Amino acid sequence: MTKRMGYRDWRWQALWWHHFFLLWSTIHGQTRYSIPEELKQGSVVGNLAKDLGLGLSEIFDRKLRVSSEAGEQYFSVDAGKGELVVNDRIDREALCGQSASCVLPLQVVLENPLSLHRIEVEIKDINDNSPSFHTKELSLKISESAAVGTRFPLESAEDSDVGSNSVKSYMLTKNDCFTLKMKEVEDGKTVPELVLEKPLDREKKAVQQLLLTALDGGNPVMSGTSQITITVLDVNDNFPVFDKNTYKVSLAENTAKDTFVIKITATDADEGPNGEVEFSFGSRTPDSVLSVFEINSFTGEIRLKGDLDYERASSYKIEITAKDKGVPEMESHCRLQIDVTDVNDNTPEIVLTSEPQPVREDSPTGTVVALLNARDADSGNNSKVTLRLPRGSPFTLKPSFSNNYALVTSAALDRERFSEYSIEITATDSGSPPLSSKKVIPVSITDVNDNPPIFTQPSYNVYLKENGVPGSILYSVSASDLDFGENAKISYSILDSKVQDVSVSSYVYINSDNGSIYSMHSFDYEKLKVFQIQVQAKDQGSPSLSSNATVHVFILDQNDNAPAVIYPSSAMGSLSHQRMPRSAKAGHLVTKVTAVDADSGHNAWISYKVAEATDASLFTVNLYTGEVRTKRAVSEQDDSSQRLLIEIKDDGEPVQSATVTVSIQLEDGLHEPILDLRQKAAEPSKKTGRITLYLILSLASVSVLSLVTFLILAVKCMRNSRSSGTCCMRRSDCDDYKNPNRNLQIQLNTDGPIKYVEVLGGDMLSQSQSFRSCMSPMSEYSDFTLIKPSSTTDFKEVISVLDASLPDSTWTFESQQVSRQ
């Protein structure tokens, strides 16, 4: 019996080994399929029978079955077609998570004979998950005193998909104060940061609502949003400041619990509760970090409270918040990176072998700035160090030998843009994971005189009253130079030019240090109204650079000239003797006082009035023309000798005045010329007709000549004063025009409210013909007024000839009383 039992056991052992070797020998090569996730149930993966070289009948005969190493039966075999089909919903994210590759291994077992086939089904990712934020509504408190350029880290969106279907970009709603920028971290990922572009003003807008959108790279694009509410704070104006923006630490994966990791240090410039800082993990810190690390809120010490697993997480990037106890609370953020290492435990080091030297801003590309060496205490690949500079830096590293490098310039430098560079060099070894360190090398840029001085304005307008005190300051010009040191020191000078054929340096001088311009003497508006000064600003560089500016000096008129009496002239003395008949009626023209003022504008407006009179009821003087006329008819009781003191005043401040005395002798039998003209007009004779003809021809020629002369002067005046719209010519600026036959003189006077042109024939003391154009500034019309006829010929004929000699226009002629001097 024992032998039989032993024999039977031997047979079963032999049979088991037989089947084992048979199974081992029937395992064939692998077959691999690729399908997208989320296929419908019954979707065909591949023709399994064809790929394994089986007929449809063998599927039943050999009892083909499929088993999954994952345990879940996601696939089955259609026995009628020999196809491998999807048996259940397949979610790649549930099976493989964030792994770049997702493969489901299958075992196909066949009996009679027994054989085993391994099949791999690769599950490809589809864009079936949209990005999502851990926090849908994020609240930020930002002080209104936050500096422009301050960055606020935002939560990164998560996407269960991988590859191109994962998160690719972020977008922020349009607003006035904030922009979105991406910060690249060392593992190649990017995190969004909110950047303050414009100063905040709580009084204008206390709360801002922003929408952060994360977009993936799938097709179609899927997105997720997070609402950001920003509250602008108003009181506590100092944030806690970390001694570093980013802290890095490495821990071995077998580090014991309660091990000290790092101490975060932050200070607050405020006092009292506003300066007391509490530390905490960021509000968006995931549970995977909170379960491993803890932070002391008072000291900032971080300790290990959980187990580290390099295969699970090789690095932790933790947001640390430092918050003071002010009202409102102010907080700052920094980033802590904890690298979990397997073997490599030494960071590379950068050592300067020569101190950096200052570099001229015009240095050519390739100028050596400093020499440095990179080293790592580790060995093998872990000691191989690679150096890199930030993008956009005008410097580059030139390798020499044995990890020695030369820091050289790679682009043009401009001290006015950057006077000093802090070159951050990052050293990274080839360990796994790689370790790195940074060293900042300060490089100062020395100045070159490449910027000329720049005036605040290309030209200046200075308005100066005449009769100023010599040595008084006129104006101060200012220029600036972007260069530094001696290259930025500016001296001012006046370029030589002529003012009325005299060097401008005789009028003004300039302080070479501060650009203040002073007068050499007082100015007279009547002699000089405007002039220009060319000011040059020159730096003290080598070679020196300069620029020019123009100073326009406008002299303003002051009432410093009293009216000057033209008639009676100084040759006649200050006393004018006039005669008039006792038969003169009211309005009789006795004489005319004429005066001018050398000033301009209101200062040159002249008015006349009777200051003293023998009989104030008998005579009056026109306020603007100076014409002396009778106020009433002369009576027998009036004294035969009358005396008038006429005061002539201008319109300036203070008022300037002059006086003239007119003595009038009343005589019997002295007839008026107008009556004589009318009598002689009623008694025509050959001699009178001949004289009349000569007078008509003379008056016609004089009228045409005076009209043409006046028109020429008016056109010239309008061209010179088009901008002001007013023709204002002084009598002294007008030349006298004389007729050789009639000794004709034309005088233009535009001072005062009455503008007139006097055309004089003959001597002022003799009876001569003169007329003027009176142009009132308040009227649209101008008048030619005939003052005195040259003879006693028929006055009606004179007037008709004079009317016929001028064109019909707005000009009108008014006859005046005629009196003998």
Coordinates of N, CA and C in Angstrom, one line a residue, residues 110-253:
L110 N -4.7 29.6 -23.5 CA -5.3 28.6 -24.4 C -5.0 27.2 -23.9
E111 N -6.0 26.3 -24.0 CA -5.8 24.9 -23.6 C -5.7 24.0 -24.8
N112 N -5.2 22.8 -24.5 CA -5.2 21.7 -25.5 C -4.5 22.2 -26.8
P113 N -3.3 22.4 -26.9 CA -2.3 22.4 -25.8 C -2.3 23.7 -25.0
L114 N -1.8 23.7 -23.8 CA -1.8 24.8 -23.0 C -0.8 25.8 -23.4
S115 N -1.2 27.1 -23.6 CA -0.3 28.1 -24.0 C -0.7 29.5 -23.4
L116 N 0.3 30.3 -23.3 CA 0.0 31.6 -22.6 C 0.6 32.7 -23.5
H117 N -0.3 33.7 -23.7 CA 0.1 34.9 -24.5 C 0.0 36.2 -23.6
R118 N 0.9 37.1 -23.8 CA 0.8 38.4 -23.0 C 0.5 39.5 -24.0
I119 N -0.5 40.2 -23.7 CA -1.0 41.3 -24.5 C -1.0 42.6 -23.7
E120 N -0.5 43.7 -24.3 CA -0.5 45.0 -23.7 C -1.4 45.9 -24.4
V121 N -2.3 46.6 -23.7 CA -3.2 47.5 -24.3 C -2.9 48.9 -23.7
E122 N -2.4 49.8 -24.6 CA -2.0 51.1 -24.2 C -3.2 52.0 -24.3
I123 N -3.5 52.7 -23.1 CA -4.7 53.5 -23.0 C -4.2 55.0 -23.3
K124 N -4.6 55.6 -24.3 CA -4.2 56.9 -24.7 C -5.2 57.9 -24.1
D125 N -4.6 59.1 -23.7 CA -5.4 60.1 -23.1 C -6.2 60.9 -24.1
I126 N -7.4 61.2 -23.7 CA -8.3 62.2 -24.5 C -8.6 63.3 -23.6
N127 N -8.9 64.5 -24.2 CA -9.2 65.7 -23.4 C -10.6 65.6 -22.9
D128 N -10.8 64.8 -21.8 CA -12.1 64.6 -21.2 C -12.1 65.3 -19.8
N129 N -11.1 66.0 -19.4 CA -11.1 66.7 -18.1 C -10.7 68.1 -18.4
S130 N -11.5 69.0 -17.8 CA -11.2 70.5 -17.9 C -10.3 70.9 -16.7
P131 N -9.5 71.9 -16.9 CA -8.7 72.4 -15.8 C -9.6 72.9 -14.6
S132 N -9.1 72.7 -13.5 CA -9.9 73.1 -12.3 C -8.9 73.7 -11.2
F133 N -9.5 74.6 -10.5 CA -8.8 75.2 -9.4 C -9.2 74.7 -8.1
H134 N -8.3 74.5 -7.2 CA -8.6 74.0 -5.9 C -9.5 75.0 -5.1
T135 N -9.3 76.3 -5.4 CA -10.2 77.3 -4.8 C -10.9 78.0 -5.9
K136 N -12.2 77.9 -5.8 CA -13.0 78.6 -6.9 C -13.1 80.1 -6.6
E137 N -13.1 80.5 -5.4 CA -13.1 81.9 -5.1 C -11.9 82.3 -4.2
L138 N -11.1 83.1 -4.7 CA -9.9 83.5 -4.0 C -10.0 84.9 -3.6
S139 N -9.7 85.2 -2.3 CA -9.7 86.5 -1.8 C -8.3 87.0 -1.5
L140 N -7.9 88.2 -2.0 CA -6.6 88.8 -1.7 C -6.8 90.1 -1.1
K141 N -6.0 90.4 -0.1 CA -6.0 91.7 0.5 C -4.7 92.4 0.2
I142 N -4.8 93.6 -0.5 CA -3.6 94.3 -1.0 C -3.7 95.7 -0.5
S143 N -2.6 96.2 0.0 CA -2.6 97.6 0.5 C -2.5 98.5 -0.7
E144 N -3.1 99.7 -0.5 CA -3.1 100.7 -1.6 C -1.7 101.2 -1.8
S145 N -0.8 101.0 -0.8 CA 0.6 101.5 -0.9 C 1.5 100.5 -1.6
A146 N 0.9 99.4 -2.1 CA 1.7 98.3 -2.7 C 2.5 98.9 -3.9
A147 N 3.7 98.6 -4.0 CA 4.6 99.1 -5.1 C 4.2 98.5 -6.4
V148 N 4.3 99.3 -7.5 CA 4.1 98.8 -8.8 C 5.1 97.7 -9.1
G149 N 4.7 96.6 -9.7 CA 5.6 95.5 -10.0 C 5.5 94.4 -9.0
T150 N 4.8 94.7 -7.8 CA 4.7 93.6 -6.8 C 3.9 92.4 -7.4
R151 N 4.4 91.2 -7.1 CA 3.8 90.0 -7.6 C 3.1 89.3 -6.5
F152 N 1.9 88.7 -6.9 CA 1.1 88.0 -5.9 C 0.9 86.6 -6.5
P153 N 1.4 85.5 -5.9 CA 1.3 84.2 -6.5 C -0.2 83.7 -6.4
L154 N -0.6 83.1 -7.5 CA -1.9 82.5 -7.6 C -1.9 81.0 -7.7
E155 N -3.0 80.4 -7.4 CA -3.1 79.0 -7.4 C -3.0 78.4 -8.9
S156 N -2.2 77.4 -9.0 CA -2.1 76.7 -10.3 C -3.3 75.8 -10.5
A157 N -3.8 75.8 -11.7 CA -4.9 74.9 -12.0 C -4.4 73.4 -12.2
E158 N -5.2 72.5 -11.9 CA -4.9 71.1 -12.1 C -5.8 70.5 -13.2
D159 N -5.2 69.6 -14.0 CA -5.9 68.9 -15.1 C -5.5 67.4 -15.0
S160 N -6.5 66.6 -14.9 CA -6.2 65.1 -14.8 C -5.6 64.6 -16.1
D161 N -5.8 65.3 -17.2 CA -5.2 64.8 -18.4 C -3.7 65.1 -18.4
V162 N -3.0 64.5 -19.4 CA -1.6 64.6 -19.5 C -1.2 65.1 -20.9
G163 N 0.1 65.4 -21.0 CA 0.6 65.8 -22.3 C 0.0 67.1 -22.8
S164 N -0.4 67.2 -24.0 CA -0.9 68.4 -24.6 C -2.3 68.7 -24.1
N165 N -3.0 67.7 -23.5 CA -4.3 67.9 -22.9 C -4.3 68.6 -21.5
S166 N -3.1 68.7 -21.0 CA -3.0 69.3 -19.6 C -3.0 70.9 -19.7
V167 N -2.9 71.5 -18.6 CA -3.0 73.0 -18.6 C -1.8 73.6 -19.4
K168 N -2.1 74.5 -20.3 CA -1.1 75.2 -21.1 C -1.0 76.6 -20.9
S169 N -2.1 77.3 -20.6 CA -2.0 78.8 -20.4 C -3.0 79.3 -19.5
Y170 N -2.8 80.6 -19.1 CA -3.8 81.2 -18.2 C -4.2 82.6 -18.8
M171 N -5.4 83.0 -18.4 CA -5.9 84.3 -18.9 C -6.6 85.0 -17.8
L172 N -6.4 86.4 -17.8 CA -7.0 87.2 -16.7 C -7.9 88.2 -17.4
T173 N -9.0 88.5 -16.8 CA -10.0 89.5 -17.3 C -9.3 90.8 -17.4
K174 N -9.7 91.6 -18.4 CA -9.1 92.9 -18.6 C -9.4 93.9 -17.4
N175 N -8.4 94.5 -16.9 CA -8.6 95.5 -15.8 C -7.5 96.6 -15.9
D176 N -7.6 97.6 -15.0 CA -6.7 98.7 -15.1 C -5.4 98.5 -14.3
C177 N -5.5 97.7 -13.3 CA -4.3 97.7 -12.3 C -3.5 96.4 -12.4
F178 N -4.0 95.3 -12.8 CA -3.3 94.1 -12.7 C -3.1 93.4 -14.1
T179 N -1.9 92.7 -14.2 CA -1.7 91.9 -15.4 C -1.3 90.5 -14.8
L180 N -1.3 89.6 -15.7 CA -0.9 88.2 -15.4 C 0.4 87.8 -16.0
K181 N 1.3 87.3 -15.2 CA 2.6 86.9 -15.7 C 2.9 85.5 -15.2
M182 N 3.6 84.7 -16.0 CA 3.9 83.3 -15.6 C 5.3 83.3 -15.0
K183 N 5.5 82.6 -14.0 CA 6.8 82.4 -13.4 C 7.2 80.9 -13.6
E184 N 8.4 80.7 -14.1 CA 8.9 79.4 -14.4 C 9.7 78.9 -13.2
V185 N 9.2 77.7 -12.7 CA 9.9 77.1 -11.6 C 10.9 76.1 -12.2
E186 N 11.7 75.5 -11.3 CA 12.9 74.8 -11.7 C 12.5 73.5 -12.4
D187 N 11.4 72.9 -12.1 CA 11.0 71.6 -12.8 C 10.4 71.9 -14.1
G188 N 10.4 73.1 -14.6 CA 9.9 73.3 -16.0 C 8.5 73.8 -16.0
K189 N 7.8 73.7 -14.9 CA 6.4 74.1 -14.9 C 6.3 75.7 -14.6
T190 N 5.1 76.2 -14.9 CA 4.9 77.6 -14.8 C 3.7 77.8 -13.8
V191 N 3.8 78.8 -13.0 CA 2.8 79.2 -12.1 C 2.3 80.6 -12.4
P192 N 1.1 80.9 -12.3 CA 0.6 82.3 -12.6 C 0.9 83.2 -11.4
E193 N 1.2 84.4 -11.7 CA 1.4 85.4 -10.7 C 0.6 86.7 -11.1
L194 N 0.0 87.3 -10.1 CA -0.7 88.6 -10.4 C 0.3 89.7 -10.2
V195 N 0.5 90.6 -11.2 CA 1.5 91.6 -11.1 C 0.7 93.0 -11.1
L196 N 1.1 93.8 -10.1 CA 0.5 95.1 -10.0 C 1.1 96.1 -11.0
E197 N 0.4 96.6 -11.9 CA 0.9 97.5 -13.0 C 0.7 98.9 -12.7
K198 N -0.4 99.3 -12.0 CA -0.7 100.7 -11.6 C -1.0 100.8 -10.1
P199 N -0.6 101.9 -9.5 CA -0.9 102.1 -8.1 C -2.4 101.9 -7.8
L200 N -2.7 101.3 -6.7 CA -4.1 101.2 -6.2 C -4.5 102.4 -5.4
D201 N -5.8 102.7 -5.5 CA -6.4 103.9 -4.8 C -7.7 103.4 -4.2
R202 N -7.6 103.1 -2.9 CA -8.8 102.6 -2.2 C -10.0 103.5 -2.3
E203 N -9.7 104.9 -2.3 CA -10.8 105.8 -2.3 C -11.5 105.8 -3.6
K204 N -10.9 105.4 -4.7 CA -11.5 105.3 -6.0 C -12.2 103.9 -6.2
K205 N -11.5 102.9 -5.8 CA -12.1 101.5 -6.0 C -11.6 100.6 -4.9
A206 N -12.5 100.3 -3.9 CA -12.1 99.5 -2.8 C -12.0 98.0 -3.0
V207 N -12.8 97.5 -4.0 CA -12.8 96.1 -4.3 C -12.7 95.9 -5.8
Q208 N -11.9 95.0 -6.2 CA -11.7 94.6 -7.6 C -12.0 93.1 -7.8
Q209 N -12.8 92.8 -8.8 CA -13.2 91.5 -9.1 C -12.5 91.0 -10.4
L210 N -11.7 90.0 -10.3 CA -11.0 89.5 -11.5 C -11.4 88.0 -11.7
L211 N -11.3 87.6 -12.9 CA -11.6 86.2 -13.2 C -10.3 85.6 -13.9
L212 N -9.8 84.5 -13.2 CA -8.6 83.8 -13.7 C -9.1 82.6 -14.5
T213 N -8.7 82.4 -15.7 CA -9.1 81.3 -16.5 C -7.9 80.5 -16.9
A214 N -8.0 79.2 -16.7 CA -6.9 78.2 -17.1 C -7.4 77.5 -18.3
L215 N -6.5 77.4 -19.4 CA -6.9 76.7 -20.6 C -5.9 75.6 -20.8
D216 N -6.5 74.4 -21.3 CA -5.6 73.3 -21.6 C -5.3 73.3 -23.1
G217 N -4.5 72.3 -23.6 CA -4.0 72.3 -25.0 C -4.8 71.3 -25.8
G218 N -6.0 70.8 -25.3 CA -6.7 69.8 -26.1 C -7.5 70.5 -27.2
N219 N -8.2 69.6 -27.9 CA -9.0 70.1 -29.0 C -10.3 69.3 -29.0
P220 N -11.4 69.9 -28.6 CA -11.5 71.4 -28.3 C -10.9 71.8 -27.0
V221 N -10.5 73.1 -26.9 CA -9.9 73.6 -25.6 C -10.9 73.6 -24.5
M222 N -10.5 73.1 -23.3 CA -11.4 73.2 -22.2 C -10.7 74.1 -21.1
S223 N -11.5 74.7 -20.3 CA -11.1 75.7 -19.4 C -11.7 75.6 -18.0
G224 N -11.1 76.2 -17.1 CA -11.6 76.3 -15.7 C -11.3 77.7 -15.2
T225 N -12.2 78.2 -14.3 CA -12.0 79.6 -13.8 C -12.0 79.6 -12.3
S226 N -11.4 80.7 -11.8 CA -11.4 81.0 -10.4 C -11.6 82.5 -10.2
Q227 N -12.6 82.8 -9.3 CA -12.9 84.2 -9.1 C -12.0 84.8 -8.0
I228 N -11.3 85.9 -8.4 CA -10.4 86.5 -7.5 C -11.0 87.9 -7.0
T229 N -11.2 88.0 -5.7 CA -11.7 89.2 -5.1 C -10.5 89.9 -4.4
I230 N -10.2 91.1 -4.8 CA -9.1 91.9 -4.3 C -9.6 93.0 -3.5
T231 N -9.3 93.0 -2.2 CA -9.7 94.1 -1.3 C -8.5 95.0 -1.0
V232 N -8.7 96.2 -1.4 CA -7.6 97.2 -1.2 C -7.6 97.8 0.2
L233 N -6.5 97.6 0.9 CA -6.4 98.0 2.3 C -5.8 99.4 2.4
D234 N -6.1 100.0 3.6 CA -5.8 101.4 3.7 C -4.9 101.8 4.8
V235 N -4.7 101.0 5.8 CA -4.0 101.5 7.1 C -2.6 100.9 7.2
N236 N -2.5 99.6 7.5 CA -1.2 99.0 7.8 C -0.4 99.0 6.5
D237 N 0.7 99.7 6.4 CA 1.4 99.9 5.2 C 2.8 99.3 5.0
N238 N 3.1 98.3 5.9 CA 4.3 97.6 5.8 C 4.1 96.1 5.8
F239 N 4.5 95.4 4.8 CA 4.4 94.0 4.7 C 5.5 93.3 5.5
P240 N 5.3 92.1 6.0 CA 6.4 91.4 6.5 C 7.3 91.0 5.3
V241 N 8.7 91.1 5.6 CA 9.6 90.9 4.5 C 10.5 89.7 4.8
F242 N 10.5 88.7 3.9 CA 11.3 87.6 4.1 C 12.8 87.9 3.7
D243 N 13.7 87.2 4.3 CA 15.1 87.5 4.0 C 15.4 86.8 2.6
K244 N 14.6 86.0 2.1 CA 14.7 85.4 0.8 C 13.3 85.3 0.2
N245 N 13.3 85.3 -1.1 CA 12.1 85.1 -1.8 C 11.8 83.6 -2.0
T246 N 12.8 82.8 -2.1 CA 12.7 81.4 -2.3 C 13.7 80.7 -1.4
Y247 N 13.1 79.7 -0.6 CA 14.0 78.9 0.3 C 14.1 77.5 -0.3
K248 N 15.2 76.9 -0.2 CA 15.4 75.6 -0.8 C 16.1 74.7 0.3
V249 N 15.7 73.5 0.4 CA 16.2 72.5 1.3 C 16.1 71.1 0.7
S250 N 17.0 70.3 1.0 CA 17.0 68.9 0.6 C 16.9 68.0 1.8
L251 N 16.1 66.9 1.7 CA 16.0 65.9 2.7 C 16.1 64.5 2.2
A252 N 16.8 63.7 2.9 CA 16.9 62.3 2.5 C 15.5 61.7 2.7
E253 N 15.2 60.7 1.9 CA 13.8 60.1 2.1 C 13.7 59.3 3.4

